[in-house]
Tab-separated table of C-alpha atoms and ligand atoms in Angstrom:
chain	number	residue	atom	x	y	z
A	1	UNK	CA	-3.873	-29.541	-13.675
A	2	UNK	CA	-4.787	-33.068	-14.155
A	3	UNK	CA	-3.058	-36.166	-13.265
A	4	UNK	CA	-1.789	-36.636	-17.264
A	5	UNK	CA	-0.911	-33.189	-17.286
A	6	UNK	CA	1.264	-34.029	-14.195
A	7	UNK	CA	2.664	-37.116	-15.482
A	8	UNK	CA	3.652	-35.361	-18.983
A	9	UNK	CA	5.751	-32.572	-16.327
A	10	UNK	CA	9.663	-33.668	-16.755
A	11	UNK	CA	12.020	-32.907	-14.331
A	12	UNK	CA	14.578	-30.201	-15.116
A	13	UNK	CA	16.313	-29.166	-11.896
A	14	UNK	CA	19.916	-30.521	-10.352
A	15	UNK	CA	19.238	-29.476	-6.684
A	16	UNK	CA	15.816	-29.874	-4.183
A	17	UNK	CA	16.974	-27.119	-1.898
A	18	UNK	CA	13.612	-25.770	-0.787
A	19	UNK	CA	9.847	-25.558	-1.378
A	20	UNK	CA	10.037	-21.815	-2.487
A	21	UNK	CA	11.167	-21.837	-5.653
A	22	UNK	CA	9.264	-25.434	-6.678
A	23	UNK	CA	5.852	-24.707	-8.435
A	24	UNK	CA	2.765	-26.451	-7.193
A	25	UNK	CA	3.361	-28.814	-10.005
A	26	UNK	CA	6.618	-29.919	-9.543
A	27	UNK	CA	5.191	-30.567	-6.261
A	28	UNK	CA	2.063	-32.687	-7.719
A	29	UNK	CA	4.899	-34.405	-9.842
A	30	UNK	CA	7.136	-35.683	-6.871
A	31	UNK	CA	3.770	-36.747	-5.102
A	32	UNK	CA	2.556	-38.445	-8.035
A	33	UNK	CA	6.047	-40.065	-8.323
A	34	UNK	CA	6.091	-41.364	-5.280
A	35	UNK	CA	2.676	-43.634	-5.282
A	36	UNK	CA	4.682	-46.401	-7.427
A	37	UNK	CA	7.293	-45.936	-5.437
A	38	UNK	CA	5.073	-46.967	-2.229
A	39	UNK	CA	3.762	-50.113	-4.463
A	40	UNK	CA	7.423	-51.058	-4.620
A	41	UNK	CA	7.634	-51.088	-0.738
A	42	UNK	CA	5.323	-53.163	-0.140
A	43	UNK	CA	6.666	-56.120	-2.631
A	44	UNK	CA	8.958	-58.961	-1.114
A	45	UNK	CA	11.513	-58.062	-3.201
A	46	UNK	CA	12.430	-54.663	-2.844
A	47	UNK	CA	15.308	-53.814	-5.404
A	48	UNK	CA	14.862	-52.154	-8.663
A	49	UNK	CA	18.214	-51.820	-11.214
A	50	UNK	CA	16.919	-48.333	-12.145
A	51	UNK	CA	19.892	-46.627	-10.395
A	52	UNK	CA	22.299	-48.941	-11.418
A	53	UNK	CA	26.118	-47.444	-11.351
A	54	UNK	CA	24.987	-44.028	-9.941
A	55	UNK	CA	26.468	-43.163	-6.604
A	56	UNK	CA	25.096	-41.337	-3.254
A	57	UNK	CA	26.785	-39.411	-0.522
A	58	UNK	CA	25.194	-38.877	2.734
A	59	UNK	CA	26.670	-36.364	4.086
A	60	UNK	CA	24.859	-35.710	7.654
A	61	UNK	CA	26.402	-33.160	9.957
A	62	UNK	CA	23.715	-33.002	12.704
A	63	UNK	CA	21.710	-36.096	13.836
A	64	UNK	CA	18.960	-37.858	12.166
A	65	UNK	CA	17.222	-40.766	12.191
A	66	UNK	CA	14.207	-40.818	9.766
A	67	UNK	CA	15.807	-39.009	7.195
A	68	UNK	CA	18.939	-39.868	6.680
A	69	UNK	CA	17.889	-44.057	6.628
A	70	UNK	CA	15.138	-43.189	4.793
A	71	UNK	CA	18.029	-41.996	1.869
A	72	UNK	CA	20.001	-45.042	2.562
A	73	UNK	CA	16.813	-47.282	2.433
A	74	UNK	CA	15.574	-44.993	-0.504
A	75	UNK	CA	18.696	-44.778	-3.045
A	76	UNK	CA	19.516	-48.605	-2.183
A	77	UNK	CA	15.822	-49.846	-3.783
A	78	UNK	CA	16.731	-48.206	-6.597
A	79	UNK	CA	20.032	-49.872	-6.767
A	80	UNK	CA	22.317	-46.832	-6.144
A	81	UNK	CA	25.585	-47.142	-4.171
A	82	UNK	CA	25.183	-45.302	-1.206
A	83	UNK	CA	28.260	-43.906	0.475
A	84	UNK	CA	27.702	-43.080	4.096
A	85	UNK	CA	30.000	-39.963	4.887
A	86	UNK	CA	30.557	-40.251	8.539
A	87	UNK	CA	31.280	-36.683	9.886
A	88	UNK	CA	32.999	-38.200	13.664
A	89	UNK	CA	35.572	-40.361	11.929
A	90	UNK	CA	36.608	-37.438	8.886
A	91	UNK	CA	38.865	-35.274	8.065
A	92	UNK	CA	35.918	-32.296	9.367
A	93	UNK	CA	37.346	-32.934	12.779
A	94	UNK	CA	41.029	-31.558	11.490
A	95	UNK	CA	39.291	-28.621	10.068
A	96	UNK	CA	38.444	-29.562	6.780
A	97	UNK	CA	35.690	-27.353	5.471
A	98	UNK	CA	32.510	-28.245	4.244
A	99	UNK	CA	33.292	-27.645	0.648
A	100	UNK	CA	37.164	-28.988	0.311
A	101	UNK	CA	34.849	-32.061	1.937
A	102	UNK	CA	31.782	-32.003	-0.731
A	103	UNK	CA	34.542	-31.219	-3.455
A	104	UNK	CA	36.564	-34.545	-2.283
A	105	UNK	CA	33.397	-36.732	-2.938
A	106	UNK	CA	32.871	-35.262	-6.542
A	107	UNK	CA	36.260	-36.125	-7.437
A	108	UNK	CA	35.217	-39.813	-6.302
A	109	UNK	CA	32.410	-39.117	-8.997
A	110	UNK	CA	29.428	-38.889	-6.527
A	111	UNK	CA	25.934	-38.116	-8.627
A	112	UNK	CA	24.407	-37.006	-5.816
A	113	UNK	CA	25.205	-35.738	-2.413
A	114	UNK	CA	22.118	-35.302	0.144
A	115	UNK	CA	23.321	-33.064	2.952
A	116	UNK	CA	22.159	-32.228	6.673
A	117	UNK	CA	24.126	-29.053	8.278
A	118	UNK	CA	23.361	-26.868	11.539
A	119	UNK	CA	23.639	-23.608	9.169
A	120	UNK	CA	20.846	-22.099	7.084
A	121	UNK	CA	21.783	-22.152	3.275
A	122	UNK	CA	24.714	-25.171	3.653
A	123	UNK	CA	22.893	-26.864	0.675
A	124	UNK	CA	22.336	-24.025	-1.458
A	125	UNK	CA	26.363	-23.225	-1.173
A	126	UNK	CA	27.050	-26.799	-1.700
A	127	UNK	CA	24.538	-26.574	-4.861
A	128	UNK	CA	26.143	-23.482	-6.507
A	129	UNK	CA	29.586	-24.827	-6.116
A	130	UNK	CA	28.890	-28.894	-6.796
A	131	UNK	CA	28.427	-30.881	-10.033
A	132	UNK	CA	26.763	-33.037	-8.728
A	133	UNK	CA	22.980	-32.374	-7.050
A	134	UNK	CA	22.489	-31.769	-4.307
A	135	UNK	CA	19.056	-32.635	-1.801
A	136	UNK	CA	18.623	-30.615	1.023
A	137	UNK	CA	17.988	-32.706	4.198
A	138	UNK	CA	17.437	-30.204	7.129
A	139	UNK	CA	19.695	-27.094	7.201
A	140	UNK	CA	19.603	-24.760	9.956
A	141	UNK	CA	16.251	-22.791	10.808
A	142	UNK	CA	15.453	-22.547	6.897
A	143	UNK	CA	14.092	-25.557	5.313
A	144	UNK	CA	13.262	-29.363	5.053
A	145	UNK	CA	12.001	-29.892	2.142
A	146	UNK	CA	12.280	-33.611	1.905
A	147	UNK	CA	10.229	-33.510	5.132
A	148	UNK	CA	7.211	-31.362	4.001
A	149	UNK	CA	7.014	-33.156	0.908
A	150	UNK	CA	5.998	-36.540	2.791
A	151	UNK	CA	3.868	-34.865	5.375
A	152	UNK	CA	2.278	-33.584	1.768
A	153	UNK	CA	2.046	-37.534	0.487
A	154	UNK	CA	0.420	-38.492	3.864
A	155	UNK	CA	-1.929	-36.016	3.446
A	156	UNK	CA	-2.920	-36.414	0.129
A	157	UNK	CA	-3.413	-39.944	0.547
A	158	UNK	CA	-6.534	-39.471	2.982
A	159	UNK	CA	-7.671	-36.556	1.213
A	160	UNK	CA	-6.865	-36.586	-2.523
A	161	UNK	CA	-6.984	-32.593	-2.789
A	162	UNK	CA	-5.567	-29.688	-0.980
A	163	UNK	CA	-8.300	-27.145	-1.582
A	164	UNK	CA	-10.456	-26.442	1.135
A	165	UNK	CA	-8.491	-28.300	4.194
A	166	UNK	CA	-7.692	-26.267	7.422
A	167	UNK	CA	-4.070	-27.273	8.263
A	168	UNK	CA	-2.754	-26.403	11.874
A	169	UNK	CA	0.871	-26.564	12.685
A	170	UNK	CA	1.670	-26.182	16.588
A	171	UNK	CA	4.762	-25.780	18.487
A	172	UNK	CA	8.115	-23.839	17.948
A	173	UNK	CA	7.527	-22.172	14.565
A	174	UNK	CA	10.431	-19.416	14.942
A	175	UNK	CA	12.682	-22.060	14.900
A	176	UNK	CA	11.275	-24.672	12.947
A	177	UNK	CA	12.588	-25.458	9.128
A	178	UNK	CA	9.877	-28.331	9.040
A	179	UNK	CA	7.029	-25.515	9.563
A	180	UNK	CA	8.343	-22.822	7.231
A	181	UNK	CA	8.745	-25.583	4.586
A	182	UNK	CA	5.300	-26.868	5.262
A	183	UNK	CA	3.420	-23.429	4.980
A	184	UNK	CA	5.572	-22.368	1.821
A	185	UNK	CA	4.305	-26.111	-0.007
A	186	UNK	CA	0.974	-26.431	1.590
A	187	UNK	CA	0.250	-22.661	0.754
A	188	UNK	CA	0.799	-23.841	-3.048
A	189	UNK	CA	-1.027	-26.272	-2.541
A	190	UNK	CA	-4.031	-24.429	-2.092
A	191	UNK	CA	-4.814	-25.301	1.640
A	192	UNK	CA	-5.315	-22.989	4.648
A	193	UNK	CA	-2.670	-23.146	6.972
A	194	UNK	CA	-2.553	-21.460	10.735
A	195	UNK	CA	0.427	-21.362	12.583
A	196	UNK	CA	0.371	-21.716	15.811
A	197	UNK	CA	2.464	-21.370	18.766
A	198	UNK	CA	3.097	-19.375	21.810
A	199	UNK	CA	4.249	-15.364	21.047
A	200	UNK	CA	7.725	-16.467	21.928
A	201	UNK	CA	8.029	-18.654	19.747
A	202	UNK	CA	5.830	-17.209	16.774
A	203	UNK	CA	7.009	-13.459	16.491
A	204	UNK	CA	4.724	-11.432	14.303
A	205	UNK	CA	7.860	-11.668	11.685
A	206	UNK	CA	6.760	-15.030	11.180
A	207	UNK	CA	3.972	-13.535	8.844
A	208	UNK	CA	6.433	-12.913	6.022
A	209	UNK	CA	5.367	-17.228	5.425
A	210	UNK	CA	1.754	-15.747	3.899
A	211	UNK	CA	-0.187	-17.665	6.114
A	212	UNK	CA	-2.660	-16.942	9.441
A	213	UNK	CA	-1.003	-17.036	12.485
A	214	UNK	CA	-2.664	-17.265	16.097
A	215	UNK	CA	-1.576	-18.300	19.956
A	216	UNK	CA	-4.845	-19.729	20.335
A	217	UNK	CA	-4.911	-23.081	19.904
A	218	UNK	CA	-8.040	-24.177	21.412
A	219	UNK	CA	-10.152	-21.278	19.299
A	220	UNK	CA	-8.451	-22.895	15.696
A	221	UNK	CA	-9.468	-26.607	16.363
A	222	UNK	CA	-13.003	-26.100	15.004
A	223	UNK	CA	-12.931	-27.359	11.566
A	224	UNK	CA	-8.833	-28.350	11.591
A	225	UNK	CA	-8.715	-31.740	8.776
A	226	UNK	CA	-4.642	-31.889	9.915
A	227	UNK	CA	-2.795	-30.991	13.159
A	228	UNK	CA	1.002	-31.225	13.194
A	229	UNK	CA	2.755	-30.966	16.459
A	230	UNK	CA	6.783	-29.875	15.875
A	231	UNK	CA	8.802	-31.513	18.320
A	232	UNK	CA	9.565	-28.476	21.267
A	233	UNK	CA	13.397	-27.922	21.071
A	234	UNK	CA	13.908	-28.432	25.087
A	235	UNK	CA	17.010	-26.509	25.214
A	236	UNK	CA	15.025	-23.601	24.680
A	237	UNK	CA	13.478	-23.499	27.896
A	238	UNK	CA	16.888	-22.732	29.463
A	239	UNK	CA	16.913	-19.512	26.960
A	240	UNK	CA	13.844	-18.440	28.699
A	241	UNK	CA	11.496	-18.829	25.375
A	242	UNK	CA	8.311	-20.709	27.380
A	243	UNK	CA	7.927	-20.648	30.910
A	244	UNK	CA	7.420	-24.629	31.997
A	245	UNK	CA	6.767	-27.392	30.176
A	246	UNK	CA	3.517	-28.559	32.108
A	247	UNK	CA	2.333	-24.625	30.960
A	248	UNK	CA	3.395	-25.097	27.744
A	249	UNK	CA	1.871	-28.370	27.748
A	250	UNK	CA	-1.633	-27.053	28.996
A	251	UNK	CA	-1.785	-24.694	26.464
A	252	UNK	CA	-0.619	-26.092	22.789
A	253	UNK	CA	-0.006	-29.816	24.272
A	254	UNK	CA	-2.441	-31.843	22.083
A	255	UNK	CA	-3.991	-34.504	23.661
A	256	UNK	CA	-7.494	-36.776	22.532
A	257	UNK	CA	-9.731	-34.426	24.407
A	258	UNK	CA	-8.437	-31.628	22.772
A	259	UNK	CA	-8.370	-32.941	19.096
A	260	UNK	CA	-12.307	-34.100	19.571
A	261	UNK	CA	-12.619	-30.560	19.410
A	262	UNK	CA	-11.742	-30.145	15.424
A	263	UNK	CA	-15.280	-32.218	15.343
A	264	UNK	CA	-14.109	-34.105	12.580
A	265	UNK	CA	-11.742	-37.178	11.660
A	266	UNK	CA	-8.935	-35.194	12.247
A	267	UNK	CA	-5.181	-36.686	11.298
A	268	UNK	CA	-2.417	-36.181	13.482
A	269	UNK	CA	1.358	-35.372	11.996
A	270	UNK	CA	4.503	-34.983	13.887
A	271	UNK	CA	7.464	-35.217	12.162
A	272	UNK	CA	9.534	-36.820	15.244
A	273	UNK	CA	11.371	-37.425	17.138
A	274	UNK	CA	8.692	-37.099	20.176
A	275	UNK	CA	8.627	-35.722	23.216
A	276	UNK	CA	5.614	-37.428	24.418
A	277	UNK	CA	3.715	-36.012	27.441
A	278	UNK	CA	4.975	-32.602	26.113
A	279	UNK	CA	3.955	-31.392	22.679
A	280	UNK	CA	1.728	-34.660	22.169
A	281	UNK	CA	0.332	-37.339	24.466
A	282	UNK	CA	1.500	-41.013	24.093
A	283	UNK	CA	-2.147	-42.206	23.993
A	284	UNK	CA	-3.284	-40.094	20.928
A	285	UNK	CA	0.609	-40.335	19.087
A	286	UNK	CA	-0.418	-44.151	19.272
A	287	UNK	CA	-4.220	-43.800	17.927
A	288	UNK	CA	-5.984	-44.360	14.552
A	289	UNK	CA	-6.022	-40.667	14.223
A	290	UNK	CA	-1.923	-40.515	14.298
A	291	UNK	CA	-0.470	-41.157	10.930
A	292	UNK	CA	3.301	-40.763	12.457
A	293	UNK	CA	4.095	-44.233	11.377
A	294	UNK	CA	2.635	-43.558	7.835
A	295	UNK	CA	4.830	-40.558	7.464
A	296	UNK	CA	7.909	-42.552	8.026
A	297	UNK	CA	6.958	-45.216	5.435
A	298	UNK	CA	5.745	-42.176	3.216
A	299	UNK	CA	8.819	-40.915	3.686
A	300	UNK	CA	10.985	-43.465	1.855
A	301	UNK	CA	8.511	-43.473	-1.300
A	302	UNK	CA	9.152	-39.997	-1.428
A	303	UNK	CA	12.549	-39.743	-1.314
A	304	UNK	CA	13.082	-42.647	-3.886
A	305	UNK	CA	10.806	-40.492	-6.309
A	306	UNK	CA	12.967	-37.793	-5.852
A	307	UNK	CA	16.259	-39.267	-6.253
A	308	UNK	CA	14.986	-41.148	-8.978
A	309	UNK	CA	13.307	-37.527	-10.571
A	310	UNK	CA	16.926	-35.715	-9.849
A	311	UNK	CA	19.222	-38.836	-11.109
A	312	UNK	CA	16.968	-40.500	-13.527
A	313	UNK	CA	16.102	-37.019	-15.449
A	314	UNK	CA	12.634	-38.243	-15.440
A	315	UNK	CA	9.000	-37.855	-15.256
A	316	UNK	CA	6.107	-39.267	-13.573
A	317	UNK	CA	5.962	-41.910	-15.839
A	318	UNK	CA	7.810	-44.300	-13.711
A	319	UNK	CA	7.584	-47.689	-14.286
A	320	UNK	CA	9.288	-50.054	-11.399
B	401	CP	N1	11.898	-35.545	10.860
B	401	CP	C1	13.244	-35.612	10.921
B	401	CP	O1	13.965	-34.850	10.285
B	401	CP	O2	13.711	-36.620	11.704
B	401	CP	P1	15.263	-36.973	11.866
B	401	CP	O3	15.907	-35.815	12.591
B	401	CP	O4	15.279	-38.251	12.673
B	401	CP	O5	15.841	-37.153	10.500
């Protein structure tokens, strides 16, 4: 499909819930969205009226850093009011559920409510119950869509095209919603992707993703255009998942030495936060080969193009 063809796409859904159900062109759309929305970043001025009057609710139950200011940063540029709902001072802590919650925002006319939750499939019930749409922004184990879309942006701004790039992903896949959403989209995309990860934490269930999976890190390198640490969950050390971090580290750690091994100009993701010394070393998360930093500015552009695609009702035409 080419660029115009993209561009011509219009936007039709309420939600953005997860990569599944998105076809490689609504992907190509939000991407393609998102490069004027980068332009915009980098102006002195960075305010646009296009969101004028429409409202946002964060509505973060678990932590976040990057993605729930990237929102804030994103919907304000576009001149929504953002309403920050702040789960340690609500009513959540005298038992209010999560939808008597999501349902008290809509009657404050909220257009949009972008949600973080500790259970799988939060957003989706939200979505199904809500007027209003509804972005996903990390729910459980299942999916981070928002997440996977800017690791996509980052990507395709070194490389222009998907086909023919060997993607690695390394870490805690079982548990990961940032590598399950990145195989589902990058597997659209037309890229090879290997998962990788030590047999405790990459069952052979994993394979219902449609992708290659290996423990062998060291034997995938050859050839690898992208490697993505995940951040290792440390907790899960205590449920006996990998033996020792310096083990775990020897194996799947990546370090400078080990990336030389790809024999190309490899780029290194991770969508944070780090544990440096663990599933990445500080020198080569601080190199020219690390586009971390990239992926957080990506991330904003991104997220404006899809609030704007999901509020605005619009296409890839955007003009800023
Ligand atoms: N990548 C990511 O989701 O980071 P935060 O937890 O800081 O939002």
């Amino acid at each position: 499909m080419s660029k115009k063809e993209v561009r011509a796409l219009s936007w039709k859904r309420k939600d953005l819930l997860d990569l599944d159900d998105l076809s490689a062109q609504e992907i190509e759309l939000i991407l393609q969205c998102a490069l004027p929305m980068k332009e915009v970043l980098s102006r002195p001025l960075k305010k646009l009226p296009t969101l004028r009057g429409k409202s946002i609710a964060l509505m973060f139950y678990e932590n976040s850093t990057r993605t729930r200011t990237s929102f804030e940063i994103a919907g304000k540029i576009l001149g929504a009011d953002i309403t920050n709902f702040s789960v340690a001072q609500s009513s959540v802590y005298k038992g209010e559920s999560l939808l008597d919650t999501a349902k008290t925002l809509q009657a404050m006319n909220i257009d949009l409510v972008i949600i973080r939750h500790a259970s799988s499939g939060a957003s989706e019930f939200l979505a199904k119950q809500l007027r209003a749409g509804v972005i996903n922004g990390g729910d459980g184990q299942h999916a981070h869509p928002t997440q996977a879309l800017l690791d996509f942006f980052t990507m395709k701004e070194r490389w222009g095209d998907f086909r023919g790039k060997k993607i690695l992903i390394v870490g805690d896949i079982l548990h990961s919603r940032v590598a399950r959403s990145n195989a589902l989209g990058l597997k659209k995309l037309g890229a090879e992707v290997v998962l990788i990860g030590p047999p405790t934490l990459l069952p052979p269930e994993m394979s219902y993703l449609g992708v290659r999976t290996s423990y062998n890190l060291d034997r995938e390198l050859p050839g690898a255009d992208a490697v993505m640490a995940l951040r290792l969950q440390l907790e899960r050390q205590q449920s006996g998942l990998f033996p020792s971090l310096r083990e775990y580290n020897r194996l799947y750690g990546l370090t400078k030495e080990r990336i030389a091994k790809t024999g190309k100009d490899t780029i290194v993701l991770h969508p944070g936060p780090l544990n440096r010394g663990v599933e990445i070393s500080s020198d080569l998360a601080d190199s020219v080969q690390s586009v971390i930093e990239e992926q957080v500015t990506n991330g904003v552009a991104v997220r404006m193009a899809l609030i704007y695609l999901l509020m605005g009702g619009g296409t890839g035409n955007v003009v800023a």
